[in-house]
Amino acid sequence: MNTAISETHASTAPLVHLDAVQKHFGKLQALKGASLSISAGECLGLVGHNGAGKSTLVKIINGRLPPTLGTISYRGMSHSYTADDNAEQAHTTGIRSVFQELSLCPNLTVLENYRVPFRDMPRRSWRRVAGARVMQSLDTIFPGHAIQARDTVENLSIAERQMVEIAIAFSSRTHPARLMILDEPTSSLDAAIARQLLDYIKTFCRAGGSVIFISHMLGEIFDVASRIIVMKDGLITDDRPTADFNRQSLVDAMGHVIPEGEAVAQSGTRIPGERVLSTDSGLNARKHEIVGLAGLAGHGQTRALASFYLESTSRWQGSRNSRVVFVAGDRARDGLMPLWSILQNLSLKTLIEFGTRFFIDRQQEQQLAADWKQKIGIRTDDLDSPILSLSGGNQQKVLFARALASSAPIVVMDDPMRGVDVGTKKDVYAMIQQEAAKGRTFLWYSTETDEILECDRVFVFRDGQISAELIGDDITEENILTASFGMKENAA
């Protein structure tokens, strides 16, 4: 009888309820009294600039972090939990997470990665069971994918790794998925694959599941969210139905990430200069140009960038200054020195430029880091803090600052805006335009159409080769899709 009452209450209560939750990391107060309820069937869009407190909030919800103050209840059951209790309650409630920094083991296969978080796998023939389950999840969410259960993760593209992580999170387990936390889940996916995921999220919520959807792509937020939560400086500053927002009012609610007046103004018309790079694949670029690489993810864009960058940096230049600088999209693998400080990561590329023989001008290094912290809005009070103390978006800002602070005339960017907030994106676009006007050349691969539209020329890749070159007004979403899928009719 008491059990029946308890079960009835649990079925009607919110899945998760936070009451005045605070989280402190030493002197840093990451959350300042967050109150929030999440019910079955809801899709919450969680927005805010990098460092607003979004990741801390969801890590408390999924039990990875205990609150410093305040209470959290799961399905109506609230009491004081230890950190381990929180994680167990979140697990049995059916809360699962896909974070921006992927957690797959690169040396294991897809099915072996599926096996890692499971407690109910049979001792014998578990590979057959794991393979069948993970493939069923992949086929349901991403129909037409080319991933195999026995593929080793390190051999997959970053988009395919993202797909595997999402499929594992949504898959069948002991406790069914009731609340899915998706942190920038489409940041590595091209438009077609992202569309498949967004459609599945809607299906999942219609069936009674709930989703917390974190994205800096506001179009996706408006597409899937039934409610939008706005965070700023550790506070929930707005919580309304999606229909009560439009794009401009949502941007206004998020506020400015960089102090007004700090954004770089765009320069006027740029005239391309002499050719500064050319590859065997047909890729080429001129001085003052922003050249985009587009097409479906995994069709050779990253390989083309890597080949050019490695060839350029392997030659002896006979100069203290680098010819090419790189901004990684997969920052954990290709960009960051995880044991170093923010300052050391930011100044890494410029040390040789203002160093003197075996010595480094520390004053100049500190000044450069402080200038770029202000220019690009890196949210930290201490540049000597570890780089991993920053949110993912702020880590990416450090990589941008490192590249733009250097004197390299060519900047290679491999889908570099992953996890960067909309306000910073606009300011980075303006910085790129200004640097191109000064004579720099940008080679920019992106899975986001809005970013490709910022380019002067675009090479569309299909099946490892350039399928089209678009210039000026011909750079449209329709033309990019046509070249990506090979839909052009042969001339009669």
XYZ file of C-alpha atoms in Angstrom:
492
model
C 0.000 0.000 0.000
C 2.708 2.468 0.946
C 4.665 1.083 -2.008
C 1.771 1.759 -4.367
C 1.483 5.320 -3.093
C 5.212 5.760 -3.506
C 5.165 4.351 -7.069
C 2.208 6.554 -8.032
C 3.934 9.613 -6.619
C 7.153 8.738 -8.429
C 5.348 8.323 -11.748
C 3.679 11.749 -11.523
C 6.563 13.677 -9.955
C 9.209 15.433 -12.063
C 12.046 13.191 -13.146
C 14.484 15.634 -11.577
C 13.954 18.673 -9.363
C 16.702 21.068 -8.247
C 16.038 23.514 -5.425
C 18.459 26.428 -4.926
C 21.487 24.349 -5.926
C 24.898 25.949 -5.594
C 28.267 24.578 -6.631
C 31.591 25.995 -5.511
C 35.066 25.113 -6.768
C 37.231 26.850 -4.201
C 36.632 30.579 -4.659
C 34.805 30.030 -7.943
C 31.020 29.833 -7.635
C 29.945 27.974 -10.770
C 26.251 27.760 -9.792
C 24.507 30.412 -7.708
C 21.200 28.906 -6.620
C 19.712 27.041 -9.587
C 16.117 25.791 -9.309
C 14.717 23.619 -12.082
C 12.181 20.828 -12.700
C 12.208 18.411 -15.636
C 9.156 16.289 -16.472
C 8.567 13.342 -18.795
C 8.155 14.248 -22.461
C 9.959 17.587 -22.230
C 12.872 18.714 -24.366
C 14.697 21.528 -22.577
C 16.964 23.733 -24.633
C 19.790 24.893 -22.371
C 21.628 27.951 -23.696
C 24.187 30.455 -22.473
C 27.654 31.635 -23.351
C 30.702 29.514 -22.585
C 31.311 29.479 -18.832
C 27.682 30.312 -17.938
C 27.372 27.163 -15.792
C 25.598 24.780 -18.193
C 28.051 21.887 -17.862
C 28.166 22.186 -14.069
C 24.359 22.137 -13.902
C 23.998 18.964 -15.969
C 26.855 17.213 -14.139
C 24.947 17.752 -10.902
C 21.778 16.407 -12.522
C 23.511 13.244 -13.750
C 25.259 12.686 -10.429
C 28.834 13.341 -11.505
C 29.078 16.295 -9.128
C 27.436 16.714 -5.693
C 25.876 20.136 -4.957
C 27.670 22.333 -2.436
C 24.331 23.701 -1.182
C 20.695 23.056 -2.079
C 18.817 19.829 -2.764
C 18.185 17.559 -5.722
C 15.425 14.956 -5.974
C 14.896 12.148 -8.462
C 11.304 11.114 -9.265
C 9.987 12.846 -6.149
C 12.403 11.198 -3.703
C 14.517 13.812 -1.949
C 17.005 13.417 0.865
C 20.629 14.189 1.559
C 22.771 12.144 -0.809
C 26.458 11.498 -0.796
C 28.218 11.937 -4.125
C 27.976 8.169 -4.726
C 24.257 8.199 -3.820
C 23.642 10.950 -6.368
C 25.310 8.956 -9.131
C 23.354 5.797 -8.239
C 20.021 7.646 -8.072
C 20.700 9.281 -11.441
C 21.600 5.878 -12.896
C 18.454 4.109 -11.671
C 16.317 7.083 -12.757
C 17.552 6.499 -16.303
C 19.650 9.644 -16.730
C 22.323 9.364 -19.401
C 24.735 11.855 -20.896
C 26.644 12.559 -24.083
C 29.206 15.272 -23.470
C 31.072 17.442 -25.926
C 34.356 15.743 -25.007
C 33.829 12.163 -26.178
C 34.522 9.353 -23.706
C 35.044 6.380 -26.033
C 38.170 4.255 -25.623
C 39.986 4.681 -28.966
C 41.803 1.320 -28.835
C 38.557 -0.663 -28.370
C 35.987 -1.627 -30.980
C 32.508 -0.146 -31.177
C 30.923 -3.178 -29.493
C 33.611 -3.239 -26.773
C 32.897 0.422 -26.005
C 29.220 -0.496 -25.787
C 30.109 -3.182 -23.221
C 31.955 -0.824 -20.853
C 28.979 0.864 -19.071
C 26.774 -2.256 -18.902
C 26.077 -4.398 -15.843
C 23.699 -6.945 -17.361
C 25.732 -8.468 -20.204
C 25.977 -12.277 -20.358
C 29.368 -13.788 -19.605
C 29.281 -15.916 -22.715
C 28.547 -14.616 -26.199
C 28.488 -11.018 -24.924
C 30.134 -9.795 -28.115
C 27.211 -11.089 -30.174
C 24.705 -9.428 -27.812
C 26.655 -6.158 -27.627
C 27.136 -6.031 -31.392
C 23.434 -6.598 -32.051
C 22.345 -3.941 -29.550
C 24.728 -1.221 -30.652
C 23.960 -1.782 -34.316
C 20.217 -1.684 -33.625
C 20.661 1.692 -31.904
C 22.850 3.053 -34.712
C 20.403 1.844 -37.368
C 17.461 3.455 -35.536
C 19.039 6.877 -34.985
C 21.338 7.127 -38.019
C 19.860 5.024 -40.834
C 22.295 4.504 -43.697
C 25.456 4.822 -41.578
C 28.540 2.813 -42.581
C 29.811 1.904 -39.088
C 30.475 -1.741 -38.191
C 30.334 -3.209 -34.670
C 33.929 -4.483 -34.887
C 35.402 -1.205 -36.171
C 38.148 0.152 -33.906
C 37.122 3.582 -32.645
C 40.463 5.264 -33.406
C 39.926 4.435 -37.098
C 36.563 6.228 -37.186
C 36.122 9.877 -38.136
C 35.161 12.280 -35.350
C 31.612 12.373 -36.755
C 31.370 8.582 -36.619
C 32.732 8.560 -33.067
C 30.059 11.090 -32.085
C 27.397 8.855 -33.688
C 28.645 5.805 -31.773
C 28.625 7.662 -28.455
C 25.069 8.893 -29.055
C 23.886 5.420 -30.102
C 25.401 3.822 -26.988
C 23.696 6.412 -24.768
C 20.250 5.782 -26.250
C 20.611 1.982 -26.365
C 18.792 -0.664 -24.323
C 20.078 -1.247 -20.766
C 18.920 -2.532 -17.363
C 17.258 0.809 -16.580
C 15.509 2.416 -19.583
C 16.640 5.877 -20.711
C 14.264 8.480 -19.276
C 16.348 11.666 -19.410
C 19.067 12.193 -22.003
C 21.582 15.025 -21.561
C 23.057 15.975 -24.941
C 25.867 18.543 -24.800
C 26.593 19.928 -28.298
C 25.688 16.560 -29.872
C 25.733 17.833 -33.458
C 29.001 19.780 -33.215
C 30.876 17.139 -35.259
C 28.003 16.099 -37.532
C 27.171 17.386 -40.987
C 23.689 18.735 -41.686
C 22.208 15.466 -42.966
C 23.352 13.379 -39.980
C 22.383 16.147 -37.529
C 18.890 16.106 -39.065
C 18.596 12.383 -38.324
C 19.495 12.981 -34.673
C 17.069 15.895 -34.258
C 14.254 13.804 -35.716
C 15.048 10.975 -33.307
C 15.038 13.354 -30.325
C 11.485 14.386 -31.228
C 10.443 10.726 -31.474
C 12.084 9.957 -28.106
C 10.227 12.808 -26.371
C 6.877 11.912 -27.975
C 7.317 8.442 -26.458
C 7.685 9.981 -22.970
C 11.439 10.453 -22.767
C 13.007 13.764 -21.762
C 16.032 15.569 -23.157
C 18.281 18.402 -22.017
C 19.675 19.739 -25.279
C 22.704 22.038 -25.039
C 23.681 23.758 -28.264
C 25.070 27.023 -29.568
C 23.207 26.379 -32.829
C 20.051 28.299 -32.028
C 18.172 26.925 -35.036
C 18.452 23.447 -33.520
C 17.217 24.717 -30.158
C 14.100 26.177 -31.773
C 13.623 22.976 -33.773
C 13.532 20.462 -30.888
C 13.018 22.297 -27.577
C 9.633 22.666 -25.901
C 11.169 24.920 -23.209
C 14.284 27.085 -23.200
C 16.452 27.684 -20.133
C 18.898 30.618 -20.307
C 21.952 30.661 -18.042
C 24.327 33.519 -17.336
C 27.143 33.730 -14.774
C 25.978 30.632 -12.888
C 22.334 31.684 -12.706
C 19.189 30.556 -14.515
C 18.040 33.924 -15.802
C 15.112 32.832 -17.996
C 12.868 29.771 -18.254
C 10.027 29.970 -20.786
C 8.238 27.937 -23.463
C 10.125 28.036 -26.769
C 7.203 29.824 -28.435
C 7.816 32.843 -26.172
C 11.252 33.425 -27.758
C 12.472 34.420 -31.193
C 16.098 34.314 -32.279
C 16.848 37.939 -31.396
C 15.109 37.846 -28.005
C 17.032 34.678 -27.141
C 20.376 36.248 -28.106
C 19.431 39.323 -26.033
C 18.520 37.110 -23.057
C 21.942 35.437 -23.232
C 23.670 38.834 -23.094
C 27.091 39.842 -24.393
C 30.056 37.543 -23.920
C 32.645 40.204 -24.780
C 32.319 43.749 -23.391
C 30.548 46.038 -25.821
C 32.995 47.924 -27.979
C 35.550 45.077 -27.891
C 34.255 43.258 -30.976
C 36.375 43.674 -34.068
C 34.751 45.601 -36.894
C 34.698 43.937 -40.280
C 36.818 45.394 -43.013
C 35.633 46.340 -46.455
C 35.935 44.422 -49.716
C 39.055 42.274 -50.016
C 40.831 41.645 -53.304
C 42.607 38.256 -53.483
C 46.352 38.490 -54.059
C 48.927 36.003 -55.326
C 48.430 32.267 -54.860
C 50.049 31.083 -51.618
C 49.106 27.401 -51.601
C 48.251 24.678 -54.066
C 47.900 20.922 -53.536
C 47.785 17.867 -55.758
C 44.089 17.452 -54.900
C 43.282 20.766 -56.614
C 42.890 22.750 -53.405
C 44.348 26.239 -53.706
C 44.127 29.623 -52.006
C 45.368 33.187 -52.427
C 46.500 35.924 -50.133
C 43.547 37.774 -48.499
C 41.229 34.806 -49.156
C 38.997 32.786 -46.847
C 38.635 29.393 -48.546
C 36.049 26.930 -47.252
C 35.985 23.133 -47.409
C 32.456 21.725 -47.374
C 30.566 18.503 -47.993
C 29.381 15.583 -45.912
C 31.588 14.722 -42.943
C 34.255 12.120 -43.614
C 34.602 12.753 -47.359
C 38.244 13.834 -47.306
C 38.195 17.417 -46.029
C 40.159 16.731 -42.850
C 42.619 14.544 -44.741
C 43.226 17.334 -47.274
C 43.876 19.839 -44.477
C 46.173 17.458 -42.606
C 48.179 16.626 -45.744
C 48.758 20.293 -46.532
C 49.586 21.206 -42.927
C 51.992 18.316 -42.380
C 53.753 18.937 -45.690
C 54.132 22.640 -44.885
C 55.411 22.156 -41.343
C 57.795 19.313 -42.197
C 59.877 21.525 -44.481
C 62.772 23.522 -43.074
C 61.706 27.128 -43.467
C 64.935 28.800 -42.381
C 62.900 31.242 -40.304
C 61.833 31.689 -36.702
C 58.273 32.327 -37.855
C 55.922 29.531 -38.929
C 54.303 29.628 -42.359
C 51.156 27.756 -41.260
C 49.248 27.608 -37.989
C 46.497 25.119 -37.102
C 43.206 25.424 -35.169
C 41.955 21.969 -34.219
C 38.308 20.999 -33.927
C 39.130 17.859 -31.937
C 40.948 19.867 -29.303
C 41.516 16.976 -26.867
C 43.360 14.960 -29.526
C 44.973 17.629 -31.710
C 45.000 20.950 -29.878
C 45.524 21.048 -26.125
C 48.425 20.318 -23.823
C 46.214 18.999 -20.996
C 48.812 19.246 -18.216
C 49.722 22.851 -19.051
C 48.163 26.105 -17.917
C 45.860 28.349 -19.944
C 48.727 30.795 -20.500
C 51.150 28.087 -21.665
C 48.601 26.668 -24.118
C 47.799 30.115 -25.510
C 51.393 31.270 -25.963
C 52.785 27.971 -27.291
C 52.898 29.014 -30.963
C 54.337 32.462 -30.319
C 57.150 31.592 -27.880
C 59.766 31.278 -30.624
C 58.690 34.636 -32.042
C 59.377 36.668 -28.908
C 61.936 34.375 -27.330
C 65.636 35.219 -27.211
C 67.858 32.211 -27.922
C 67.096 29.877 -24.983
C 65.110 32.422 -22.962
C 61.485 33.535 -23.068
C 60.295 37.074 -22.444
C 57.791 36.244 -19.681
C 56.479 39.785 -19.489
C 55.651 39.768 -23.202
C 54.088 36.314 -22.848
C 51.860 37.505 -19.986
C 50.838 40.624 -21.913
C 49.953 38.645 -25.047
C 47.796 36.226 -23.029
C 46.044 39.059 -21.174
C 45.319 40.896 -24.447
C 43.777 37.827 -26.081
C 41.820 36.903 -22.948
C 40.140 40.292 -23.320
C 39.799 40.224 -27.133
C 38.141 36.837 -27.385
C 36.422 36.683 -23.991
C 38.172 33.757 -22.271
C 36.292 33.325 -18.986
C 38.910 32.891 -16.272
C 40.265 34.918 -13.379
C 43.669 33.245 -13.509
C 45.581 32.478 -16.696
C 47.885 30.215 -14.690
C 44.986 27.833 -13.968
C 45.046 24.435 -15.732
C 43.612 24.509 -19.260
C 41.136 21.765 -18.304
C 39.591 24.055 -15.673
C 37.916 25.917 -18.573
C 34.672 24.918 -20.222
C 34.981 23.245 -23.634
C 34.046 26.428 -25.487
C 36.627 28.475 -23.591
C 39.289 25.868 -24.338
C 38.465 26.344 -28.025
C 38.839 30.118 -27.633
C 42.389 29.520 -26.356
C 43.203 27.601 -29.559
C 41.847 30.482 -31.663
C 43.856 33.002 -29.665
C 47.004 30.880 -30.095
C 46.596 30.856 -33.881
C 45.563 34.475 -34.415
C 48.265 35.783 -32.060
C 50.961 34.172 -34.208
C 52.450 35.762 -37.318
C 51.805 32.744 -39.582
C 50.370 33.958 -42.912
C 48.219 30.827 -43.446
C 45.665 29.629 -40.880
C 44.283 26.096 -41.268
C 41.016 25.498 -39.353
C 39.500 22.012 -38.948
C 35.833 22.550 -37.936
C 37.071 24.927 -35.228
C 33.790 26.311 -33.818
C 32.775 23.171 -31.937
C 31.173 24.281 -28.661
C 31.755 28.005 -29.173
C 28.844 30.260 -28.208
C 26.972 32.335 -30.772
C 28.289 35.676 -29.495
C 31.916 34.592 -29.698
C 31.353 33.065 -33.146
C 30.316 36.463 -34.516
C 33.367 38.108 -33.011
C 35.693 35.395 -34.343
C 34.140 35.780 -37.812
C 34.934 39.494 -37.619
C 38.504 38.785 -36.493
C 38.986 36.368 -39.409
C 37.684 38.974 -41.855
C 40.031 41.593 -40.443
C 43.050 39.258 -40.512
C 42.251 38.323 -44.139
C 42.108 42.013 -45.030
C 45.629 42.358 -43.604
C 46.871 39.648 -45.973
C 46.343 36.368 -44.171
C 44.899 33.300 -45.873
C 42.379 31.015 -44.165
C 41.660 27.414 -45.091
C 38.455 26.573 -43.221
C 36.687 23.214 -43.022
C 33.282 23.395 -41.358
C 30.178 21.247 -40.997
C 28.072 24.381 -40.428
C 26.569 26.055 -43.490
C 26.510 29.463 -41.766
C 30.292 29.331 -41.463
C 30.824 28.220 -45.064
C 28.767 31.219 -46.183
C 31.439 33.452 -44.585
C 33.996 32.216 -47.156
C 35.099 33.786 -50.445
C 35.524 30.449 -52.252
C 34.371 26.956 -51.323
C 35.610 23.522 -52.403
C 32.951 20.830 -51.895
C 34.302 17.324 -51.253
C 32.644 14.032 -52.148
C 34.236 10.572 -51.867
C 37.656 12.019 -51.111
C 37.758 14.348 -54.108
C 36.721 17.911 -54.928
C 33.319 17.723 -56.617
C 32.714 21.467 -57.063
C 34.309 24.875 -56.628
C 31.862 27.639 -55.647
C 32.661 31.356 -55.760
C 30.826 34.407 -54.434
C 27.059 34.326 -54.937
C 27.221 30.659 -55.952
C 28.068 29.733 -52.351
C 24.584 28.681 -51.228
C 23.251 25.811 -49.131
C 21.452 24.398 -52.168
C 24.606 24.334 -54.306
C 26.646 22.798 -51.483
C 24.085 20.030 -50.968
C 23.854 19.401 -54.704
C 27.628 18.965 -54.970
C 27.781 16.925 -51.741
C 25.291 14.328 -52.924
C 26.234 14.386 -56.620
C 22.748 15.418 -57.727
C 23.709 17.518 -60.731
C 22.239 16.238 -63.948
C 24.587 15.666 -66.834
C 24.192 18.250 -69.519
C 22.156 17.048 -72.484
